[in-house]
PDB file of C-alpha atoms and ligand atoms in Angstrom:
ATOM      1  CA  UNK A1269     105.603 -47.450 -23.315  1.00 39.00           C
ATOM      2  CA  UNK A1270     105.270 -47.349 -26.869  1.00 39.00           C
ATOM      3  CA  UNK A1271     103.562 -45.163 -28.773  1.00 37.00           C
ATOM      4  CA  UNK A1272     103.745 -46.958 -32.219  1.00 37.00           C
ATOM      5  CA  UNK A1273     101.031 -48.175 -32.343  1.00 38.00           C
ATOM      6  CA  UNK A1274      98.545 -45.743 -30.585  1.00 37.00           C
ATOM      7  CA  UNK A1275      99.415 -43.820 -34.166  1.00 36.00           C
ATOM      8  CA  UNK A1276      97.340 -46.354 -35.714  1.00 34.00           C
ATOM      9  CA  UNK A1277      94.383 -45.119 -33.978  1.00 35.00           C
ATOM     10  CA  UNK A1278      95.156 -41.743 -34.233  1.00 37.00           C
ATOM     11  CA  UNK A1279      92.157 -40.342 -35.490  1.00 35.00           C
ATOM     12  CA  UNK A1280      90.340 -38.072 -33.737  1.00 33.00           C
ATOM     13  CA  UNK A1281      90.729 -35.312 -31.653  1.00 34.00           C
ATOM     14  CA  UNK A1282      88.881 -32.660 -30.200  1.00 37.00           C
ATOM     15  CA  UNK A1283      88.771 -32.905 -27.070  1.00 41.00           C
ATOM     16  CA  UNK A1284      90.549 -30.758 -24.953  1.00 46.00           C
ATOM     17  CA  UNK A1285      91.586 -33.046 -22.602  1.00 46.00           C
ATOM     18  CA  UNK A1286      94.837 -32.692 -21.845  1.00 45.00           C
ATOM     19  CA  UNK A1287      95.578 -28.764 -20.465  1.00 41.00           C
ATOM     20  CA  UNK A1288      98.530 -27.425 -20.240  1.00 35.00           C
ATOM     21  CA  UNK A1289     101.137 -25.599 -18.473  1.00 34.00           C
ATOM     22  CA  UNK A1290     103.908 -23.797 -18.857  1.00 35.00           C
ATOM     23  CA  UNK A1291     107.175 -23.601 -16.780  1.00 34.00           C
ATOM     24  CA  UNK A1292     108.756 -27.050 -15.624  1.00 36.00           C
ATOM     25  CA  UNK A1293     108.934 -27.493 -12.006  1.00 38.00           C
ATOM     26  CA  UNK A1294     111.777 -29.995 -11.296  1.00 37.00           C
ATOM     27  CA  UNK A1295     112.117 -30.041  -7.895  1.00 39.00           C
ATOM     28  CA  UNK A1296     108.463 -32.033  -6.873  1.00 39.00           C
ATOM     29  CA  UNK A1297     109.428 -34.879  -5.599  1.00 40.00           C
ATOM     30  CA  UNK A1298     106.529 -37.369  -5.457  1.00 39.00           C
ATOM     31  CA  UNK A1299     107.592 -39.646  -3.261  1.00 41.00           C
ATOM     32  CA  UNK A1300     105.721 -40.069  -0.777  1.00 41.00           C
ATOM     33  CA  UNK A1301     102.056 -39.245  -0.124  1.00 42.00           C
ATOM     34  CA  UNK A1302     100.692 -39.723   3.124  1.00 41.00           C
ATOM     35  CA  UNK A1303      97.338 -40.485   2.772  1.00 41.00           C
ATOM     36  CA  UNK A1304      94.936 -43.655   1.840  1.00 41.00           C
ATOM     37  CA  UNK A1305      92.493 -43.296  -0.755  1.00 39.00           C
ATOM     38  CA  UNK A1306      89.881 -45.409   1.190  1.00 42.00           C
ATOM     39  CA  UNK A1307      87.913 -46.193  -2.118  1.00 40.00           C
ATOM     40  CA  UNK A1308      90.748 -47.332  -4.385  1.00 39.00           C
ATOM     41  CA  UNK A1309      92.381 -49.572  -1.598  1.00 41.00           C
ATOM     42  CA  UNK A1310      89.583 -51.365  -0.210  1.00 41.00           C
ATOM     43  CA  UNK A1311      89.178 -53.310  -3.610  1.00 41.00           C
ATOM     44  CA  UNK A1312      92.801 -54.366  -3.216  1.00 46.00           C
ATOM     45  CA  UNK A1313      92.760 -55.320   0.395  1.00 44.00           C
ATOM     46  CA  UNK A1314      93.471 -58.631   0.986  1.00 46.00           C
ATOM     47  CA  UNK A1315      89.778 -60.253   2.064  1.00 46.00           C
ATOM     48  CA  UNK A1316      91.686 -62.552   4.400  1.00 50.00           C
ATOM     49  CA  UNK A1317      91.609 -60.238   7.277  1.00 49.00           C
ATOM     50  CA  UNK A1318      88.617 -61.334   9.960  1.00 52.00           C
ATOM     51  CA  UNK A1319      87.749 -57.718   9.496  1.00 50.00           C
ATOM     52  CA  UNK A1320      83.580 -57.840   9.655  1.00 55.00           C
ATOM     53  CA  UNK A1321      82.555 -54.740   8.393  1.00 57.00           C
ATOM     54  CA  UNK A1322      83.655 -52.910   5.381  1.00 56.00           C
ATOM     55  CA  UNK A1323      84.565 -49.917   7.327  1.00 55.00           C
ATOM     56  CA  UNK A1324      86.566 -47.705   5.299  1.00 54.00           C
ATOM     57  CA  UNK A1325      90.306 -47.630   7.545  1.00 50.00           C
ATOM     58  CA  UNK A1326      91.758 -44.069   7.266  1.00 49.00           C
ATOM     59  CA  UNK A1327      95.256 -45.554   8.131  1.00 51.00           C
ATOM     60  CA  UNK A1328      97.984 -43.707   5.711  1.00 50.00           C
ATOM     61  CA  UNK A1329      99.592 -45.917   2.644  1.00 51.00           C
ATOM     62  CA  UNK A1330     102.258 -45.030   0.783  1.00 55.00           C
ATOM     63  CA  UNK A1331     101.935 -43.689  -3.019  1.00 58.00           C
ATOM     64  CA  UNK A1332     102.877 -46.724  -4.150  1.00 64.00           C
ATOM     65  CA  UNK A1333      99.633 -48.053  -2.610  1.00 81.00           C
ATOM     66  CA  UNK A1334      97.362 -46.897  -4.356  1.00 93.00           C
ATOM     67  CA  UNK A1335      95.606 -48.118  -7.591  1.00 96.00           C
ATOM     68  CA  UNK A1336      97.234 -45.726 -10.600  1.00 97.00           C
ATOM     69  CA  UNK A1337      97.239 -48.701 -12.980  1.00 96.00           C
ATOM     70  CA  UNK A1338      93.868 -49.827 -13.318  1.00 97.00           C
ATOM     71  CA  UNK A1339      90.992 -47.917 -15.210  1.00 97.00           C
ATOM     72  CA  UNK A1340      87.828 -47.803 -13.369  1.00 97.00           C
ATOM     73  CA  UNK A1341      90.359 -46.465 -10.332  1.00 97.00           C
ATOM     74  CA  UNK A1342      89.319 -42.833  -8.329  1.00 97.00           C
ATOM     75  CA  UNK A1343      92.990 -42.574  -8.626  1.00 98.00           C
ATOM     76  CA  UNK A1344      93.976 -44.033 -12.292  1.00 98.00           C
ATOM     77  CA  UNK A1345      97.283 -42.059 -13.552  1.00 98.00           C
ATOM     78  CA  UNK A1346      95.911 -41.205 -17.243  1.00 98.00           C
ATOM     79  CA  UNK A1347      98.530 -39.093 -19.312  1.00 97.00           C
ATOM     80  CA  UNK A1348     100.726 -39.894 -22.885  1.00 97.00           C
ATOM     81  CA  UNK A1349     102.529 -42.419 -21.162  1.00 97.00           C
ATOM     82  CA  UNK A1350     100.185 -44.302 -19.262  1.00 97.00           C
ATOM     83  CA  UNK A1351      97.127 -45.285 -21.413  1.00 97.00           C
ATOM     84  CA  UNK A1352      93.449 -46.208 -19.843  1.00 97.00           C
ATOM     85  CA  UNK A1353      93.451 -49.870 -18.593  1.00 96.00           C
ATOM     86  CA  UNK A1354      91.935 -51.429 -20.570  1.00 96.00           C
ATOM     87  CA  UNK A1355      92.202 -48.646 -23.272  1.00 93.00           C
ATOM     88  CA  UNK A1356      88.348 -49.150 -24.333  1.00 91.00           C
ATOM     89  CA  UNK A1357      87.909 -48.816 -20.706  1.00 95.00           C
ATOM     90  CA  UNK A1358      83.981 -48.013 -20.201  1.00 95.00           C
ATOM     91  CA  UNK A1359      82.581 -46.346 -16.725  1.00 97.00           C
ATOM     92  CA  UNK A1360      79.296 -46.338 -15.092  1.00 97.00           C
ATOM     93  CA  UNK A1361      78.258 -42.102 -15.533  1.00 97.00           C
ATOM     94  CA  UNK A1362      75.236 -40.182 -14.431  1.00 97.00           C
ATOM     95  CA  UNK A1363      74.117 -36.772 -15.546  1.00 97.00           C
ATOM     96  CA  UNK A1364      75.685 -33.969 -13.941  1.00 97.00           C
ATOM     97  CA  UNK A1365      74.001 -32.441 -11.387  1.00 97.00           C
ATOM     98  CA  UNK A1366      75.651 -28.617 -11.829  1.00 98.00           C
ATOM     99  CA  UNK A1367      75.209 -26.446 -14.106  1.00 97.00           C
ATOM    100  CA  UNK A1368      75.652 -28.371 -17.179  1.00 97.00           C
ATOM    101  CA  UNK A1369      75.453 -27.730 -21.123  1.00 94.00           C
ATOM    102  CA  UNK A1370      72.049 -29.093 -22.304  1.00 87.00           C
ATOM    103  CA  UNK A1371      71.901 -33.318 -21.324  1.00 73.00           C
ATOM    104  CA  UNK A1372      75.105 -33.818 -22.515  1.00 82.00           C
ATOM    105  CA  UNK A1373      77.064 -33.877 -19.872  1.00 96.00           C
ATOM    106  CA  UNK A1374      78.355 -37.338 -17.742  1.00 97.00           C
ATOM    107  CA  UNK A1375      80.265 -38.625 -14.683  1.00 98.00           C
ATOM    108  CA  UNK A1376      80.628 -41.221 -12.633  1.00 98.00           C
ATOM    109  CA  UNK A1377      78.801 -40.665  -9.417  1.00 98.00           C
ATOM    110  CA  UNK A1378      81.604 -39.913  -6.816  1.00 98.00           C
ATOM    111  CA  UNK A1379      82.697 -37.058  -9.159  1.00 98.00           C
ATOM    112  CA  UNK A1380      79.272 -36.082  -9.647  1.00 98.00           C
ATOM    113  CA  UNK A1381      78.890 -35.616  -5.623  1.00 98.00           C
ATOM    114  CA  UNK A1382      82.187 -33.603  -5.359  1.00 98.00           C
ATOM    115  CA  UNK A1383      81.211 -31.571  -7.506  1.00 98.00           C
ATOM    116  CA  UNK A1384      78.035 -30.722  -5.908  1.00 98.00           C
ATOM    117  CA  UNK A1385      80.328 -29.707  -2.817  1.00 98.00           C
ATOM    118  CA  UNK A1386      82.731 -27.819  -4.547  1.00 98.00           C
ATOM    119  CA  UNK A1387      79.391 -26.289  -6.183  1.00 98.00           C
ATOM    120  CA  UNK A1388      78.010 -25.382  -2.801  1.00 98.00           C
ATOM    121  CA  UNK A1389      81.088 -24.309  -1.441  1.00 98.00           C
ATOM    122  CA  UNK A1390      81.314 -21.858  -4.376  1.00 98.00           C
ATOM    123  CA  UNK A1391      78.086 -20.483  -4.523  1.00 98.00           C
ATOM    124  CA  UNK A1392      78.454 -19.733  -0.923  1.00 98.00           C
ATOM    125  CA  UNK A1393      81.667 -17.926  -0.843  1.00 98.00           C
ATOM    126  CA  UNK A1394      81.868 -16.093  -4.253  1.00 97.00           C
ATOM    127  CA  UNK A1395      78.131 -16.142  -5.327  1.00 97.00           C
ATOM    128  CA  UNK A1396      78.973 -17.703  -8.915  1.00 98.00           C
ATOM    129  CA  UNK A1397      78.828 -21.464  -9.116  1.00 98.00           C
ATOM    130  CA  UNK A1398      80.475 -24.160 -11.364  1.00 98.00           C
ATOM    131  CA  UNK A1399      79.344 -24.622 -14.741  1.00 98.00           C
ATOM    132  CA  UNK A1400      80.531 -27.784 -17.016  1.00 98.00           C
ATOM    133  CA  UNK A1401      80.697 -27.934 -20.379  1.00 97.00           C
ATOM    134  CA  UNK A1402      82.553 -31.287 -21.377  1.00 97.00           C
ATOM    135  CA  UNK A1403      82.976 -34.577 -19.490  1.00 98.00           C
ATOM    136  CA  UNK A1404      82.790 -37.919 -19.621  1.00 97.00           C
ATOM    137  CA  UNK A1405      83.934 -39.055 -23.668  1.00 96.00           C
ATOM    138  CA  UNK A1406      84.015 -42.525 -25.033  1.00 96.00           C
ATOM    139  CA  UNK A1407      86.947 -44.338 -26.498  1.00 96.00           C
ATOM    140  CA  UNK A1408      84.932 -44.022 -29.669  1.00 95.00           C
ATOM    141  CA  UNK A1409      84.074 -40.362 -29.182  1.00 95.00           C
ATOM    142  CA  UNK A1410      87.735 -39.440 -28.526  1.00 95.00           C
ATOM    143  CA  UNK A1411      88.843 -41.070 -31.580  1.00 96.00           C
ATOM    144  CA  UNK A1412      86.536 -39.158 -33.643  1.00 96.00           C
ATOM    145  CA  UNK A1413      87.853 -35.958 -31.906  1.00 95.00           C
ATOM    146  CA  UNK A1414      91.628 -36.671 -32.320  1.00 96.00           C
ATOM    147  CA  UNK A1415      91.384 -37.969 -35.920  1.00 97.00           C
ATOM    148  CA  UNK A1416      89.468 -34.417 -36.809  1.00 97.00           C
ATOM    149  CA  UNK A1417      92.371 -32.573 -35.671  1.00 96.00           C
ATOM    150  CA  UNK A1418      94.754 -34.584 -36.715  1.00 97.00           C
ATOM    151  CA  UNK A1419      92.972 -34.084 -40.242  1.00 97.00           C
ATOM    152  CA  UNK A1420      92.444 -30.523 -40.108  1.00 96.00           C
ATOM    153  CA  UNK A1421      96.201 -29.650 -37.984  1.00 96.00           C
ATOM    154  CA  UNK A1422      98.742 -32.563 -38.526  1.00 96.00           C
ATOM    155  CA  UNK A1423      99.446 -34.932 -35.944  1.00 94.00           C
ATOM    156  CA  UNK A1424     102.154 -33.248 -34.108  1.00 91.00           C
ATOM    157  CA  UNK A1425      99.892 -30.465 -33.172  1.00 90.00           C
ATOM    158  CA  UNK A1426      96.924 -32.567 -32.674  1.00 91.00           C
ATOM    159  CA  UNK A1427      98.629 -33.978 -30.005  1.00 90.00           C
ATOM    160  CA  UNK A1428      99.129 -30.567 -28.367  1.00 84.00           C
ATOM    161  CA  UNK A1429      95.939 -30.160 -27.429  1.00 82.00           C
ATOM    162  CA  UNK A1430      93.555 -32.844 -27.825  1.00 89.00           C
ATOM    163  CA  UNK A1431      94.087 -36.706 -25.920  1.00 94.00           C
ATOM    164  CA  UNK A1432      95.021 -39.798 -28.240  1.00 95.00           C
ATOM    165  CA  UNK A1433      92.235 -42.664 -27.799  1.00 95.00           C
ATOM    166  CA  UNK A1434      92.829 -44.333 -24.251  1.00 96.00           C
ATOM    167  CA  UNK A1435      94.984 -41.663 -23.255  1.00 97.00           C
ATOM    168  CA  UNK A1436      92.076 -39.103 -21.869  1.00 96.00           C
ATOM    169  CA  UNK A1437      91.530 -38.556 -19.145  1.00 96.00           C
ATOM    170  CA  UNK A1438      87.873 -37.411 -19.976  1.00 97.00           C
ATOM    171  CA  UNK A1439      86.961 -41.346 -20.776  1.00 97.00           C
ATOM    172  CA  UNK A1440      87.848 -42.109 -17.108  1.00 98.00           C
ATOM    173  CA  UNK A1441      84.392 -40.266 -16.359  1.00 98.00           C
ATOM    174  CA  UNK A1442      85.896 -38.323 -13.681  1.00 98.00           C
ATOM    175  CA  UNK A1443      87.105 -35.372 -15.661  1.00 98.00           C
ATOM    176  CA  UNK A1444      85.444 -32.431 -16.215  1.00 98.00           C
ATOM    177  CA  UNK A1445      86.433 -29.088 -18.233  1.00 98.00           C
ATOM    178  CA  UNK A1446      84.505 -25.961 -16.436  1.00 98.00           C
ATOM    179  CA  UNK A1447      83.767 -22.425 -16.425  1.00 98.00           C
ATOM    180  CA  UNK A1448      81.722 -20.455 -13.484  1.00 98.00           C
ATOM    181  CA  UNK A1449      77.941 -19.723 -14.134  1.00 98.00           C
ATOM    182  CA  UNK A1450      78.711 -16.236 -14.906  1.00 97.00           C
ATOM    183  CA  UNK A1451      80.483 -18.137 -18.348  1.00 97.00           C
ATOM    184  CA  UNK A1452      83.496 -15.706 -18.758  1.00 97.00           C
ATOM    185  CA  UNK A1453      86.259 -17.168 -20.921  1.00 98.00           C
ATOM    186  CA  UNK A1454      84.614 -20.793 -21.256  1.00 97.00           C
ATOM    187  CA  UNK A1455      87.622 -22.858 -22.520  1.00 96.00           C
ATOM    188  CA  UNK A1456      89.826 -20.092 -22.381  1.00 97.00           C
ATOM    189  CA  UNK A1457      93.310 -19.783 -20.485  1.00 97.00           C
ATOM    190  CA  UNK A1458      91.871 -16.436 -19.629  1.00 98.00           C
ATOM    191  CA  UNK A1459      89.397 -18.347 -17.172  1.00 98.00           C
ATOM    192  CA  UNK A1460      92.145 -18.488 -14.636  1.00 98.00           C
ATOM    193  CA  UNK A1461      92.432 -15.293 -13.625  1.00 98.00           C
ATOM    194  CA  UNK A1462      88.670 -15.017 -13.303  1.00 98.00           C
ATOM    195  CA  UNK A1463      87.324 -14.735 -10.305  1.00 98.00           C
ATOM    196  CA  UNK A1464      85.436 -18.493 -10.594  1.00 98.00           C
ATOM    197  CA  UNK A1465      89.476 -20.066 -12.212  1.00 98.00           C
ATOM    198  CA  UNK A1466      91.272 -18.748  -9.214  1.00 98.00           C
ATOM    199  CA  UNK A1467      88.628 -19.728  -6.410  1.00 98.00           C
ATOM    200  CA  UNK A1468      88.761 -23.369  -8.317  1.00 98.00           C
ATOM    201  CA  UNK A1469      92.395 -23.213  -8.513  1.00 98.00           C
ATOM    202  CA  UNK A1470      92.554 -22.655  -5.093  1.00 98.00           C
ATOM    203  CA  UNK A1471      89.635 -24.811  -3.270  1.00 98.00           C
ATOM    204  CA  UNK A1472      89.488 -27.514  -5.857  1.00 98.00           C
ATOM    205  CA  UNK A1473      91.163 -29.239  -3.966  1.00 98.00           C
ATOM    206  CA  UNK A1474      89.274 -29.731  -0.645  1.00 98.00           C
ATOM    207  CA  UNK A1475      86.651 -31.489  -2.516  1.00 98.00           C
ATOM    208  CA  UNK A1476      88.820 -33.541  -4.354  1.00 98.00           C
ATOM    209  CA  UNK A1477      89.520 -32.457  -7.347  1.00 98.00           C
ATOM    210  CA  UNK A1478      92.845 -31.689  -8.970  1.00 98.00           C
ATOM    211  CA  UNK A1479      93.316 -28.697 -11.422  1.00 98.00           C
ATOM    212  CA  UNK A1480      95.658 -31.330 -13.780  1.00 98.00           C
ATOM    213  CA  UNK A1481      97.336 -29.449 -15.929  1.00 97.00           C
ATOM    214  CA  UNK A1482      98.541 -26.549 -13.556  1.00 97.00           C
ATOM    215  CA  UNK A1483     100.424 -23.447 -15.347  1.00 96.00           C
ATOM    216  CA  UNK A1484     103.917 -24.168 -15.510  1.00 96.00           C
ATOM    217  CA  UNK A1485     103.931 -28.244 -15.610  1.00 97.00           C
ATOM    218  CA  UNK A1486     103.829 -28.500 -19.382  1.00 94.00           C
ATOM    219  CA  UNK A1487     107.224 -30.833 -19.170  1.00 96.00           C
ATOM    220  CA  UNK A1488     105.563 -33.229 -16.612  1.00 97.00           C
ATOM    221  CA  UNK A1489     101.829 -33.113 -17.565  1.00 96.00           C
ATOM    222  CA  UNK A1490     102.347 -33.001 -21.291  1.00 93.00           C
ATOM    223  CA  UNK A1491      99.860 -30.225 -21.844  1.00 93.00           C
ATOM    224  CA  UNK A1492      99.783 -26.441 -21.853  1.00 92.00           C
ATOM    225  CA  UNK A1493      98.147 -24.675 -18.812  1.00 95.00           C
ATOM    226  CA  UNK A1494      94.290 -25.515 -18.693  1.00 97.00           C
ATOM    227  CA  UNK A1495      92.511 -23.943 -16.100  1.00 98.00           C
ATOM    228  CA  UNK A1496      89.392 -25.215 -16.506  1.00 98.00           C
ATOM    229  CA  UNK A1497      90.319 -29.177 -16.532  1.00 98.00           C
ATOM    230  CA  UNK A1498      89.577 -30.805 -13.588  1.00 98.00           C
ATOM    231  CA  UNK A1499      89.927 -34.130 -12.466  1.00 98.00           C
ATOM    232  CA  UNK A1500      88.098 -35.788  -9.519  1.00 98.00           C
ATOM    233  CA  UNK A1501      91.131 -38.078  -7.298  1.00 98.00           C
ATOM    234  CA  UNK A1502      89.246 -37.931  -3.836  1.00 98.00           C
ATOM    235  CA  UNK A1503      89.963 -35.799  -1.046  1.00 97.00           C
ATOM    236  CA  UNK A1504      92.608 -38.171   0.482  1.00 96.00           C
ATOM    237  CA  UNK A1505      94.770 -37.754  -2.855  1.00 97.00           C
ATOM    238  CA  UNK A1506      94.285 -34.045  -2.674  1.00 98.00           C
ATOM    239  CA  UNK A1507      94.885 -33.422   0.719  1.00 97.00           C
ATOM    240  CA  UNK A1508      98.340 -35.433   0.830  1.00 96.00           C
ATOM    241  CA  UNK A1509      99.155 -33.387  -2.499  1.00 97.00           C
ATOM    242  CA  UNK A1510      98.918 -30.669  -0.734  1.00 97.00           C
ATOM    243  CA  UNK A1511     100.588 -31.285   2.102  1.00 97.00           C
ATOM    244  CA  UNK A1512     103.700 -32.180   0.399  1.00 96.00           C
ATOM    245  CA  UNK A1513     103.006 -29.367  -2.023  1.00 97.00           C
ATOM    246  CA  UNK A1514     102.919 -31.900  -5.289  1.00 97.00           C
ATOM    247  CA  UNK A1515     101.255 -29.367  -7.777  1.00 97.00           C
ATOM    248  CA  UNK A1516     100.975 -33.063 -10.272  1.00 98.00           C
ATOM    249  CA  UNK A1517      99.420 -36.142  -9.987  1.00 98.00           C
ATOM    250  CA  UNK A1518     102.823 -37.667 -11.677  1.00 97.00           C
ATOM    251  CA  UNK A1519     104.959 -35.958  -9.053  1.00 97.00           C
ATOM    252  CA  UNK A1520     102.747 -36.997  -6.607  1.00 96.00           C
ATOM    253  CA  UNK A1521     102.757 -40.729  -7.381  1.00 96.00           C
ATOM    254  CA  UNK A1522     106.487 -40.557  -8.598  1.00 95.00           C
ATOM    255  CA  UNK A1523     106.062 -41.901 -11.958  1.00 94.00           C
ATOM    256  CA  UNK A1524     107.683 -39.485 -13.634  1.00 95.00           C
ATOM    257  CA  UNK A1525     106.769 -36.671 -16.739  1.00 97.00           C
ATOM    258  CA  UNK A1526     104.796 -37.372 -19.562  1.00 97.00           C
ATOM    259  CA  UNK A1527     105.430 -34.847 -21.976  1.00 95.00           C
ATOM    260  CA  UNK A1528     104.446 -37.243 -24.870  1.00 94.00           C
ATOM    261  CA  UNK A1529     103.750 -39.839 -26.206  1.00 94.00           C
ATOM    262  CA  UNK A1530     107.524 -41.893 -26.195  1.00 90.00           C
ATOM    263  CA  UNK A1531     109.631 -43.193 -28.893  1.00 68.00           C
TER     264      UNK A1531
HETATM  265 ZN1  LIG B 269      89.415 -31.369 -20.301  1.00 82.30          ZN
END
């Protein structure tokens, strides 16, 4: 993939999207996930099949099954290799139901349910719910962001923390940067080892969501540990993840690190 060109567009750059980590795991292997991602397959089935209803089949594909390459996908593969397809890529959002800074905040509506359950789930077992304070971003609003860092910090570190245009994962409208209602260390690292970053760190999961850039996976994710980035894959992704103990969604589908951007 070539990044050439992207540096054309390189122009704005807030927005935290990318997270980080810190110590490079090697050994995930991401071969092979077990489970089906009922809502990203059943577009691809082949309609040929005399099957009447549109039943969603829980039968187990392979990785390789499901849909990483195309945009409005629950399970698009978004990092500094693998743009949004198509890059101006625009989803259907709805306010946030959570906790929420003041009517700005936008996702599509599966991630908007999940995070009602992780929500619940949260309230109920640590008494301090979910709070979000960044989500969905246009193409456009991204390239604002970017091209203000990149104007204010250089390029190079630009791209440390804040997503090139088409490369956030923020404009996929299922990613979501939180903080627990109690607000301690909004957008901070320090948010994992809150009480709210390590419940989320460790349930996330069984609603769906992924913590994406986990401590420790700089050299695959291509950011530095963000505990408060979440990104909504379905429960069928997260499950299988965590069977096989993939801790990234590029071990998981086997694609490989992203650490940047590419010659
Ligand atoms: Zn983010």
């Amino acid at each position: 993939m070539r990044t050439g060109m992207l540096a054309a567009a390189i122009t704005t750059g807030l927005v935290l999207s990318g997270c980080s980590a810190s110590e490079p795991s090697p050994s995930q292997s991401a071969a092979q996930p077990a489970a089906a991602e009922p809502t990203a397959t059943a577009a691809q089935r082949p309609s040929a099949t005399p099957t009447p209803t549109p039943t969603p089949t829980p039968e187990p594909l392979p990785a390789e099954q499901w849909d990483i390459d195309t945009g409005s996908s629950i399970t698009a593969l978004v990092n500094k290799r693998r743009p949004l397809q198509p890059q101006d890529y625009l989803p259907e959002v709805v306010p946030v139901t959570v906790s929420a800074d003041a009517g700005e905040e936008f996702v599509r509506p599966e991630a908007d349910a999940a995070l009602v359950e992780l929500d619940a789930a949260m309230r109920a077992e640590l008494g301090e719910g979910v709070h979000v304070f960044s989500s969905y971003r246009s193409f456009q609003r991204q390239t604002t962001l970017y091209n203000g860092y990149v104007a204010q910090h250089g390029q190079a570190r630009a791209d440390t923390t804040s997503a090139r245009p088409g490369h956030s994962e923020h404009q996929t409208g299922l990613a979501v940067d939180v903080v627990g209602t109690g607000g301690a260390c909004r957008l901070d690292a320090c948010f994992g080892d809150t009480a709210a970053g390590r419940w989320i760190a460790e349930h996330a999961w069984e609603h769906g969501w992924v913590v994406r850039y986990p401590r420790g996976e700089d050299a695959v994710t291509g950011y530095a540990w963000e505990p408060w980035h979440l990104r909504y894959v379905g429960a069928d992704v997260t499950a299988a993840m965590q069977e096989e103990g993939a801790t990234t969604l590029e071990a998981f589908f086997g694609t490989g690190a992203a650490p940047d951007y590419g010659g």
